[in-house]
mmCIF file with all atom_site columns, C-alpha atoms in Angstrom:
data_model
loop_
_atom_site.group_PDB
_atom_site.id
_atom_site.type_symbol
_atom_site.label_atom_id
_atom_site.label_alt_id
_atom_site.label_comp_id
_atom_site.label_asym_id
_atom_site.label_entity_id
_atom_site.label_seq_id
_atom_site.pdbx_PDB_ins_code
_atom_site.Cartn_x
_atom_site.Cartn_y
_atom_site.Cartn_z
_atom_site.occupancy
_atom_site.B_iso_or_equiv
_atom_site.pdbx_formal_charge
_atom_site.auth_seq_id
_atom_site.auth_comp_id
_atom_site.auth_asym_id
_atom_site.auth_atom_id
_atom_site.pdbx_PDB_model_num
ATOM 1   C CA . MET A 1 1   ? 52.061 107.087 83.779 1.00 58.00 ? 52  MET A CA 1
ATOM 2   C CA . SER A 1 2   ? 51.158 110.343 85.613 1.00 67.00 ? 53  SER A CA 1
ATOM 3   C CA . GLN A 1 3   ? 49.851 110.429 89.112 1.00 71.00 ? 54  GLN A CA 1
ATOM 4   C CA . PRO A 1 4   ? 45.998 109.955 89.370 1.00 69.00 ? 55  PRO A CA 1
ATOM 5   C CA . ASP A 1 5   ? 44.053 112.428 91.107 1.00 72.00 ? 56  ASP A CA 1
ATOM 6   C CA . ARG A 1 6   ? 42.693 110.000 93.512 1.00 69.00 ? 57  ARG A CA 1
ATOM 7   C CA . ASP A 1 7   ? 40.391 112.534 95.528 1.00 70.00 ? 58  ASP A CA 1
ATOM 8   C CA . ALA A 1 8   ? 38.343 112.946 92.109 1.00 70.00 ? 59  ALA A CA 1
ATOM 9   C CA . PHE A 1 9   ? 37.652 109.100 91.950 1.00 74.00 ? 60  PHE A CA 1
ATOM 10  C CA . PRO A 1 10  ? 34.602 108.286 93.979 1.00 81.00 ? 61  PRO A CA 1
ATOM 11  C CA . LEU A 1 11  ? 35.221 104.711 94.595 1.00 84.00 ? 62  LEU A CA 1
ATOM 12  C CA . SER A 1 12  ? 37.257 103.081 97.061 1.00 88.00 ? 63  SER A CA 1
ATOM 13  C CA . PRO A 1 13  ? 40.659 101.576 96.598 1.00 85.00 ? 64  PRO A CA 1
ATOM 14  C CA . GLU A 1 14  ? 38.947 98.039  97.768 1.00 89.00 ? 65  GLU A CA 1
ATOM 15  C CA . ASP A 1 15  ? 36.214 99.007  94.676 1.00 91.00 ? 66  ASP A CA 1
ATOM 16  C CA . ARG A 1 16  ? 38.390 100.314 92.054 1.00 89.00 ? 67  ARG A CA 1
ATOM 17  C CA . LEU A 1 17  ? 39.277 97.127  90.245 1.00 91.00 ? 68  LEU A CA 1
ATOM 18  C CA . LYS A 1 18  ? 35.909 95.443  90.469 1.00 94.00 ? 69  LYS A CA 1
ATOM 19  C CA . LEU A 1 19  ? 34.665 94.698  86.654 1.00 94.00 ? 70  LEU A CA 1
ATOM 20  C CA . GLU A 1 20  ? 31.239 96.120  87.612 1.00 93.00 ? 71  GLU A CA 1
ATOM 21  C CA . ASN A 1 21  ? 32.732 99.432  88.400 1.00 93.00 ? 72  ASN A CA 1
ATOM 22  C CA . GLN A 1 22  ? 34.569 99.893  85.101 1.00 92.00 ? 73  GLN A CA 1
ATOM 23  C CA . LEU A 1 23  ? 33.411 102.137 82.249 1.00 93.00 ? 74  LEU A CA 1
ATOM 24  C CA . CYS A 1 24  ? 36.107 100.437 79.826 1.00 94.00 ? 75  CYS A CA 1
ATOM 25  C CA . PHE A 1 25  ? 33.986 97.055  80.271 1.00 96.00 ? 76  PHE A CA 1
ATOM 26  C CA . PRO A 1 26  ? 30.594 97.795  79.210 1.00 97.00 ? 77  PRO A CA 1
ATOM 27  C CA . LEU A 1 27  ? 32.217 100.136 76.335 1.00 97.00 ? 78  LEU A CA 1
ATOM 28  C CA . TYR A 1 28  ? 34.024 96.918  75.085 1.00 97.00 ? 79  TYR A CA 1
ATOM 29  C CA . ALA A 1 29  ? 30.941 94.353  75.729 1.00 97.00 ? 80  ALA A CA 1
ATOM 30  C CA . ALA A 1 30  ? 28.727 96.906  73.776 1.00 97.00 ? 81  ALA A CA 1
ATOM 31  C CA . ALA A 1 31  ? 31.241 97.060  70.917 1.00 97.00 ? 82  ALA A CA 1
ATOM 32  C CA . LYS A 1 32  ? 31.466 93.417  70.600 1.00 97.00 ? 83  LYS A CA 1
ATOM 33  C CA . GLU A 1 33  ? 27.801 92.822  70.841 1.00 97.00 ? 84  GLU A CA 1
ATOM 34  C CA . VAL A 1 34  ? 27.167 95.757  68.073 1.00 97.00 ? 85  VAL A CA 1
ATOM 35  C CA . VAL A 1 35  ? 29.756 94.371  65.612 1.00 96.00 ? 86  VAL A CA 1
ATOM 36  C CA . ARG A 1 36  ? 28.434 90.690  66.267 1.00 97.00 ? 87  ARG A CA 1
ATOM 37  C CA . ARG A 1 37  ? 25.010 91.990  65.483 1.00 97.00 ? 88  ARG A CA 1
ATOM 38  C CA . TYR A 1 38  ? 26.473 93.722  62.417 1.00 98.00 ? 89  TYR A CA 1
ATOM 39  C CA . THR A 1 39  ? 28.079 90.501  61.113 1.00 98.00 ? 90  THR A CA 1
ATOM 40  C CA . PRO A 1 40  ? 25.125 88.678  59.531 1.00 98.00 ? 91  PRO A CA 1
ATOM 41  C CA . LEU A 1 41  ? 23.766 91.731  57.725 1.00 98.00 ? 92  LEU A CA 1
ATOM 42  C CA . LEU A 1 42  ? 27.156 92.623  56.274 1.00 98.00 ? 93  LEU A CA 1
ATOM 43  C CA . ASP A 1 43  ? 28.026 89.203  55.189 1.00 98.00 ? 94  ASP A CA 1
ATOM 44  C CA . GLU A 1 44  ? 24.957 89.506  52.983 1.00 97.00 ? 95  GLU A CA 1
ATOM 45  C CA . LEU A 1 45  ? 26.888 92.396  51.422 1.00 98.00 ? 96  LEU A CA 1
ATOM 46  C CA . GLY A 1 46  ? 30.174 90.372  51.328 1.00 98.00 ? 97  GLY A CA 1
ATOM 47  C CA . LEU A 1 47  ? 31.720 93.074  53.726 1.00 98.00 ? 98  LEU A CA 1
ATOM 48  C CA . THR A 1 48  ? 33.363 93.063  57.285 1.00 98.00 ? 99  THR A CA 1
ATOM 49  C CA . TYR A 1 49  ? 32.529 95.505  59.693 1.00 98.00 ? 100 TYR A CA 1
ATOM 50  C CA . THR A 1 50  ? 35.523 97.494  59.146 1.00 97.00 ? 101 THR A CA 1
ATOM 51  C CA . GLN A 1 51  ? 35.020 97.249  55.319 1.00 98.00 ? 102 GLN A CA 1
ATOM 52  C CA . TYR A 1 52  ? 31.456 98.835  55.736 1.00 99.00 ? 103 TYR A CA 1
ATOM 53  C CA . LEU A 1 53  ? 32.960 101.810 57.918 1.00 98.00 ? 104 LEU A CA 1
ATOM 54  C CA . THR A 1 54  ? 35.211 102.395 54.874 1.00 98.00 ? 105 THR A CA 1
ATOM 55  C CA . MET A 1 55  ? 32.544 102.358 52.436 1.00 98.00 ? 106 MET A CA 1
ATOM 56  C CA . MET A 1 56  ? 30.603 104.660 54.291 1.00 98.00 ? 107 MET A CA 1
ATOM 57  C CA . VAL A 1 57  ? 33.193 107.040 54.205 1.00 98.00 ? 108 VAL A CA 1
ATOM 58  C CA . LEU A 1 58  ? 33.409 106.608 50.496 1.00 98.00 ? 109 LEU A CA 1
ATOM 59  C CA . TRP A 1 59  ? 29.685 106.713 49.754 1.00 98.00 ? 110 TRP A CA 1
ATOM 60  C CA . GLU A 1 60  ? 29.806 110.001 51.445 1.00 97.00 ? 111 GLU A CA 1
ATOM 61  C CA . LYS A 1 61  ? 32.930 111.385 49.971 1.00 97.00 ? 112 LYS A CA 1
ATOM 62  C CA . GLY A 1 62  ? 33.947 109.408 46.832 1.00 94.00 ? 113 GLY A CA 1
ATOM 63  C CA . THR A 1 63  ? 37.572 109.995 46.896 1.00 95.00 ? 114 THR A CA 1
ATOM 64  C CA . VAL A 1 64  ? 39.753 110.260 49.920 1.00 96.00 ? 115 VAL A CA 1
ATOM 65  C CA . SER A 1 65  ? 43.469 109.954 50.620 1.00 95.00 ? 116 SER A CA 1
ATOM 66  C CA . VAL A 1 66  ? 44.476 106.884 52.688 1.00 95.00 ? 117 VAL A CA 1
ATOM 67  C CA . SER A 1 67  ? 45.846 109.432 55.677 1.00 94.00 ? 118 SER A CA 1
ATOM 68  C CA . GLU A 1 68  ? 42.354 111.101 55.584 1.00 95.00 ? 119 GLU A CA 1
ATOM 69  C CA . LEU A 1 69  ? 40.649 107.497 55.632 1.00 97.00 ? 120 LEU A CA 1
ATOM 70  C CA . GLY A 1 70  ? 42.776 106.520 58.716 1.00 96.00 ? 121 GLY A CA 1
ATOM 71  C CA . ALA A 1 71  ? 42.048 109.603 60.285 1.00 95.00 ? 122 ALA A CA 1
ATOM 72  C CA . ASP A 1 72  ? 38.324 109.192 59.822 1.00 96.00 ? 123 ASP A CA 1
ATOM 73  C CA . LEU A 1 73  ? 38.277 105.474 60.827 1.00 97.00 ? 124 LEU A CA 1
ATOM 74  C CA . TYR A 1 74  ? 41.012 105.583 63.359 1.00 94.00 ? 125 TYR A CA 1
ATOM 75  C CA . LEU A 1 75  ? 43.007 103.083 61.815 1.00 96.00 ? 126 LEU A CA 1
ATOM 76  C CA . ASP A 1 76  ? 46.845 103.161 60.963 1.00 93.00 ? 127 ASP A CA 1
ATOM 77  C CA . SER A 1 77  ? 48.220 102.414 57.551 1.00 89.00 ? 128 SER A CA 1
ATOM 78  C CA . GLY A 1 78  ? 49.335 99.113  58.735 1.00 93.00 ? 129 GLY A CA 1
ATOM 79  C CA . THR A 1 79  ? 45.606 98.099  58.918 1.00 94.00 ? 130 THR A CA 1
ATOM 80  C CA . LEU A 1 80  ? 44.288 100.023 56.177 1.00 96.00 ? 131 LEU A CA 1
ATOM 81  C CA . THR A 1 81  ? 46.586 98.684  53.628 1.00 94.00 ? 132 THR A CA 1
ATOM 82  C CA . PRO A 1 82  ? 45.478 95.129  53.566 1.00 97.00 ? 133 PRO A CA 1
ATOM 83  C CA . LEU A 1 83  ? 41.909 96.089  53.954 1.00 98.00 ? 134 LEU A CA 1
ATOM 84  C CA . LEU A 1 84  ? 42.004 98.332  51.071 1.00 98.00 ? 135 LEU A CA 1
ATOM 85  C CA . LYS A 1 85  ? 43.760 95.803  48.899 1.00 98.00 ? 136 LYS A CA 1
ATOM 86  C CA . LYS A 1 86  ? 40.900 93.146  49.744 1.00 98.00 ? 137 LYS A CA 1
ATOM 87  C CA . MET A 1 87  ? 38.289 95.787  48.782 1.00 98.00 ? 138 MET A CA 1
ATOM 88  C CA . GLU A 1 88  ? 40.359 96.376  45.569 1.00 98.00 ? 139 GLU A CA 1
ATOM 89  C CA . ALA A 1 89  ? 40.174 92.661  44.667 1.00 98.00 ? 140 ALA A CA 1
ATOM 90  C CA . LYS A 1 90  ? 36.334 92.761  45.223 1.00 98.00 ? 141 LYS A CA 1
ATOM 91  C CA . GLY A 1 91  ? 36.159 95.682  42.858 1.00 98.00 ? 142 GLY A CA 1
ATOM 92  C CA . LEU A 1 92  ? 34.812 98.065  45.295 1.00 98.00 ? 143 LEU A CA 1
ATOM 93  C CA . VAL A 1 93  ? 37.415 100.669 45.338 1.00 98.00 ? 144 VAL A CA 1
ATOM 94  C CA . THR A 1 94  ? 40.802 101.691 43.605 1.00 97.00 ? 145 THR A CA 1
ATOM 95  C CA . ARG A 1 95  ? 44.065 102.917 44.705 1.00 95.00 ? 146 ARG A CA 1
ATOM 96  C CA . ARG A 1 96  ? 46.173 105.481 42.758 1.00 93.00 ? 147 ARG A CA 1
ATOM 97  C CA . ARG A 1 97  ? 48.866 107.815 43.724 1.00 90.00 ? 148 ARG A CA 1
ATOM 98  C CA . SER A 1 98  ? 48.159 111.540 43.368 1.00 80.00 ? 149 SER A CA 1
ATOM 99  C CA . SER A 1 99  ? 49.190 113.253 40.435 1.00 81.00 ? 150 SER A CA 1
ATOM 100 C CA . ASN A 1 100 ? 49.821 116.321 42.431 1.00 84.00 ? 151 ASN A CA 1
ATOM 101 C CA . ASP A 1 101 ? 51.681 114.580 45.224 1.00 83.00 ? 152 ASP A CA 1
ATOM 102 C CA . GLU A 1 102 ? 53.166 111.274 44.560 1.00 78.00 ? 153 GLU A CA 1
ATOM 103 C CA . ARG A 1 103 ? 53.404 110.427 48.411 1.00 84.00 ? 154 ARG A CA 1
ATOM 104 C CA . ARG A 1 104 ? 49.627 110.711 48.780 1.00 88.00 ? 155 ARG A CA 1
ATOM 105 C CA . VAL A 1 105 ? 47.504 107.750 47.684 1.00 92.00 ? 156 VAL A CA 1
ATOM 106 C CA . GLU A 1 106 ? 43.979 108.324 46.761 1.00 95.00 ? 157 GLU A CA 1
ATOM 107 C CA . VAL A 1 107 ? 41.093 105.832 47.340 1.00 97.00 ? 158 VAL A CA 1
ATOM 108 C CA . ARG A 1 108 ? 38.264 105.942 44.924 1.00 97.00 ? 159 ARG A CA 1
ATOM 109 C CA . ILE A 1 109 ? 34.981 104.215 45.203 1.00 98.00 ? 160 ILE A CA 1
ATOM 110 C CA . THR A 1 110 ? 34.057 102.318 41.987 1.00 98.00 ? 161 THR A CA 1
ATOM 111 C CA . ASP A 1 111 ? 30.766 101.945 40.273 1.00 98.00 ? 162 ASP A CA 1
ATOM 112 C CA . ALA A 1 112 ? 30.386 98.523  42.144 1.00 98.00 ? 163 ALA A CA 1
ATOM 113 C CA . GLY A 1 113 ? 31.233 100.010 45.337 1.00 98.00 ? 164 GLY A CA 1
ATOM 114 C CA . ARG A 1 114 ? 28.385 103.086 44.502 1.00 98.00 ? 165 ARG A CA 1
ATOM 115 C CA . ALA A 1 115 ? 26.082 100.282 43.656 1.00 98.00 ? 166 ALA A CA 1
ATOM 116 C CA . LEU A 1 116 ? 26.548 98.350  46.957 1.00 98.00 ? 167 LEU A CA 1
ATOM 117 C CA . ARG A 1 117 ? 25.101 101.579 48.686 1.00 98.00 ? 168 ARG A CA 1
ATOM 118 C CA . ASP A 1 118 ? 21.724 100.676 47.728 1.00 97.00 ? 169 ASP A CA 1
ATOM 119 C CA . ARG A 1 119 ? 21.811 97.079  49.013 1.00 97.00 ? 170 ARG A CA 1
ATOM 120 C CA . ALA A 1 120 ? 23.459 98.492  52.345 1.00 98.00 ? 171 ALA A CA 1
ATOM 121 C CA . VAL A 1 121 ? 20.762 101.305 53.062 1.00 97.00 ? 172 VAL A CA 1
ATOM 122 C CA . ASP A 1 122 ? 18.627 99.497  55.563 1.00 96.00 ? 173 ASP A CA 1
ATOM 123 C CA . VAL A 1 123 ? 21.709 98.177  57.576 1.00 97.00 ? 174 VAL A CA 1
ATOM 124 C CA . PRO A 1 124 ? 21.325 101.199 60.009 1.00 95.00 ? 175 PRO A CA 1
ATOM 125 C CA . VAL A 1 125 ? 17.685 100.681 60.174 1.00 94.00 ? 176 VAL A CA 1
ATOM 126 C CA . GLU A 1 126 ? 18.066 97.001  61.401 1.00 95.00 ? 177 GLU A CA 1
ATOM 127 C CA . MET A 1 127 ? 20.715 98.055  63.956 1.00 95.00 ? 178 MET A CA 1
ATOM 128 C CA . GLY A 1 128 ? 18.596 100.835 64.954 1.00 93.00 ? 179 GLY A CA 1
ATOM 129 C CA . ASN A 1 129 ? 15.701 98.189  65.471 1.00 94.00 ? 180 ASN A CA 1
ATOM 130 C CA . CYS A 1 130 ? 18.196 95.942  67.335 1.00 94.00 ? 181 CYS A CA 1
ATOM 131 C CA . MET A 1 131 ? 19.198 98.587  69.921 1.00 95.00 ? 182 MET A CA 1
ATOM 132 C CA . LYS A 1 132 ? 15.920 99.754  70.791 1.00 95.00 ? 183 LYS A CA 1
ATOM 133 C CA . LEU A 1 133 ? 16.946 103.184 71.512 1.00 92.00 ? 184 LEU A CA 1
ATOM 134 C CA . GLU A 1 134 ? 14.829 106.299 70.878 1.00 93.00 ? 185 GLU A CA 1
ATOM 135 C CA . ALA A 1 135 ? 16.184 108.603 68.155 1.00 91.00 ? 186 ALA A CA 1
ATOM 136 C CA . ASP A 1 136 ? 16.892 111.381 70.691 1.00 95.00 ? 187 ASP A CA 1
ATOM 137 C CA . GLU A 1 137 ? 18.928 108.596 72.944 1.00 95.00 ? 188 GLU A CA 1
ATOM 138 C CA . ALA A 1 138 ? 20.888 107.537 69.954 1.00 94.00 ? 189 ALA A CA 1
ATOM 139 C CA . VAL A 1 139 ? 21.914 111.095 69.307 1.00 95.00 ? 190 VAL A CA 1
ATOM 140 C CA . HIS A 1 140 ? 22.706 111.859 72.611 1.00 97.00 ? 191 HIS A CA 1
ATOM 141 C CA . LEU A 1 141 ? 24.880 108.642 73.170 1.00 96.00 ? 192 LEU A CA 1
ATOM 142 C CA . ALA A 1 142 ? 26.669 109.097 70.180 1.00 96.00 ? 193 ALA A CA 1
ATOM 143 C CA . SER A 1 143 ? 27.441 112.632 71.392 1.00 97.00 ? 194 SER A CA 1
ATOM 144 C CA . LEU A 1 144 ? 28.649 111.341 74.791 1.00 97.00 ? 195 LEU A CA 1
ATOM 145 C CA . LEU A 1 145 ? 30.767 108.545 72.958 1.00 96.00 ? 196 LEU A CA 1
ATOM 146 C CA . ARG A 1 146 ? 32.337 111.341 70.622 1.00 95.00 ? 197 ARG A CA 1
ATOM 147 C CA . GLY A 1 147 ? 33.131 113.429 73.714 1.00 96.00 ? 198 GLY A CA 1
ATOM 148 C CA . LEU A 1 148 ? 34.780 110.667 75.486 1.00 95.00 ? 199 LEU A CA 1
ATOM 149 C CA . ILE A 1 149 ? 36.936 109.606 72.396 1.00 93.00 ? 200 ILE A CA 1
ATOM 150 C CA . ALA A 1 150 ? 38.064 113.162 72.286 1.00 93.00 ? 201 ALA A CA 1
ATOM 151 C CA . ASN A 1 151 ? 38.977 113.416 75.882 1.00 93.00 ? 202 ASN A CA 1
ATOM 152 C CA . VAL A 1 152 ? 40.441 110.191 75.900 1.00 92.00 ? 203 VAL A CA 1
ATOM 153 C CA . ARG A 1 153 ? 42.706 111.108 72.646 1.00 89.00 ? 204 ARG A CA 1
ATOM 154 C CA . GLU A 1 154 ? 43.657 114.698 74.152 1.00 90.00 ? 205 GLU A CA 1
ATOM 155 C CA . ALA A 1 155 ? 44.706 112.841 77.435 1.00 89.00 ? 206 ALA A CA 1
ATOM 156 C CA . GLY A 1 156 ? 47.192 110.778 75.226 1.00 82.00 ? 207 GLY A CA 1
ATOM 157 C CA . ASP A 1 157 ? 48.968 111.888 71.935 1.00 72.00 ? 208 ASP A CA 1
ATOM 158 C CA . GLY A 1 158 ? 46.082 112.784 69.957 1.00 61.00 ? 209 GLY A CA 1
ATOM 159 C CA . GLN A 1 159 ? 46.676 109.657 67.697 1.00 64.00 ? 210 GLN A CA 1
ATOM 160 C CA . PRO A 1 160 ? 44.779 106.614 67.214 1.00 58.00 ? 211 PRO A CA 1
ATOM 161 C CA . ALA A 1 161 ? 46.261 103.417 69.121 1.00 56.00 ? 212 ALA A CA 1
ATOM 162 C CA . ALA A 1 162 ? 48.864 101.483 67.179 1.00 49.00 ? 213 ALA A CA 1
ATOM 163 C CA . GLY A 1 163 ? 47.329 98.748  65.109 1.00 47.00 ? 214 GLY A CA 1
ATOM 164 C CA . GLY A 1 164 ? 43.893 100.543 64.586 1.00 49.00 ? 215 GLY A CA 1
ATOM 165 C CA . ALA A 1 165 ? 40.931 97.972  64.703 1.00 47.00 ? 216 ALA A CA 1
ATOM 166 C CA . SER A 1 166 ? 41.447 94.578  66.172 1.00 43.00 ? 217 SER A CA 1
ATOM 167 C CA . GLU A 1 167 ? 39.362 93.077  63.322 1.00 46.00 ? 218 GLU A CA 1
ATOM 168 C CA . GLN A 1 168 ? 40.810 91.528  60.380 1.00 46.00 ? 219 GLN A CA 1
ATOM 169 C CA . ALA A 1 169 ? 40.463 93.280  57.144 1.00 51.00 ? 220 ALA A CA 1
#
């Protein structure tokens, strides 16, 4: 661990380890609550939260490599492989080795996966209503969080944490 700049940290040593003074805890709690709220909406679609995120990438791009998908979702191959196997068993995606590069596995959305998009289109609206943020507040918060992610990754090795998401595929 590198030596921290204690002068730049505004809290006294006594206050530094109080839960109420941590940024990590409201981020953690908010993420848990958001995923908890997504769960019943996604249950209707037969998706987990991580599968939903995967489908959003595929609805946008159609075909991606497993490594590109992992980079987009901050997931490693150990998390993606079982996730994609389950999605393939549901008929939502196919996985094939690239004809140009045998090392590259491509994930393609199926017709059933594309059709699921029509049923999912109101999920972001439901979540927006639940969060009760104005549009400009949501855009600003997302921008702040993307900056935070970039800063934290830059301070580390630039790679997603081992294990990816904690949710089961």
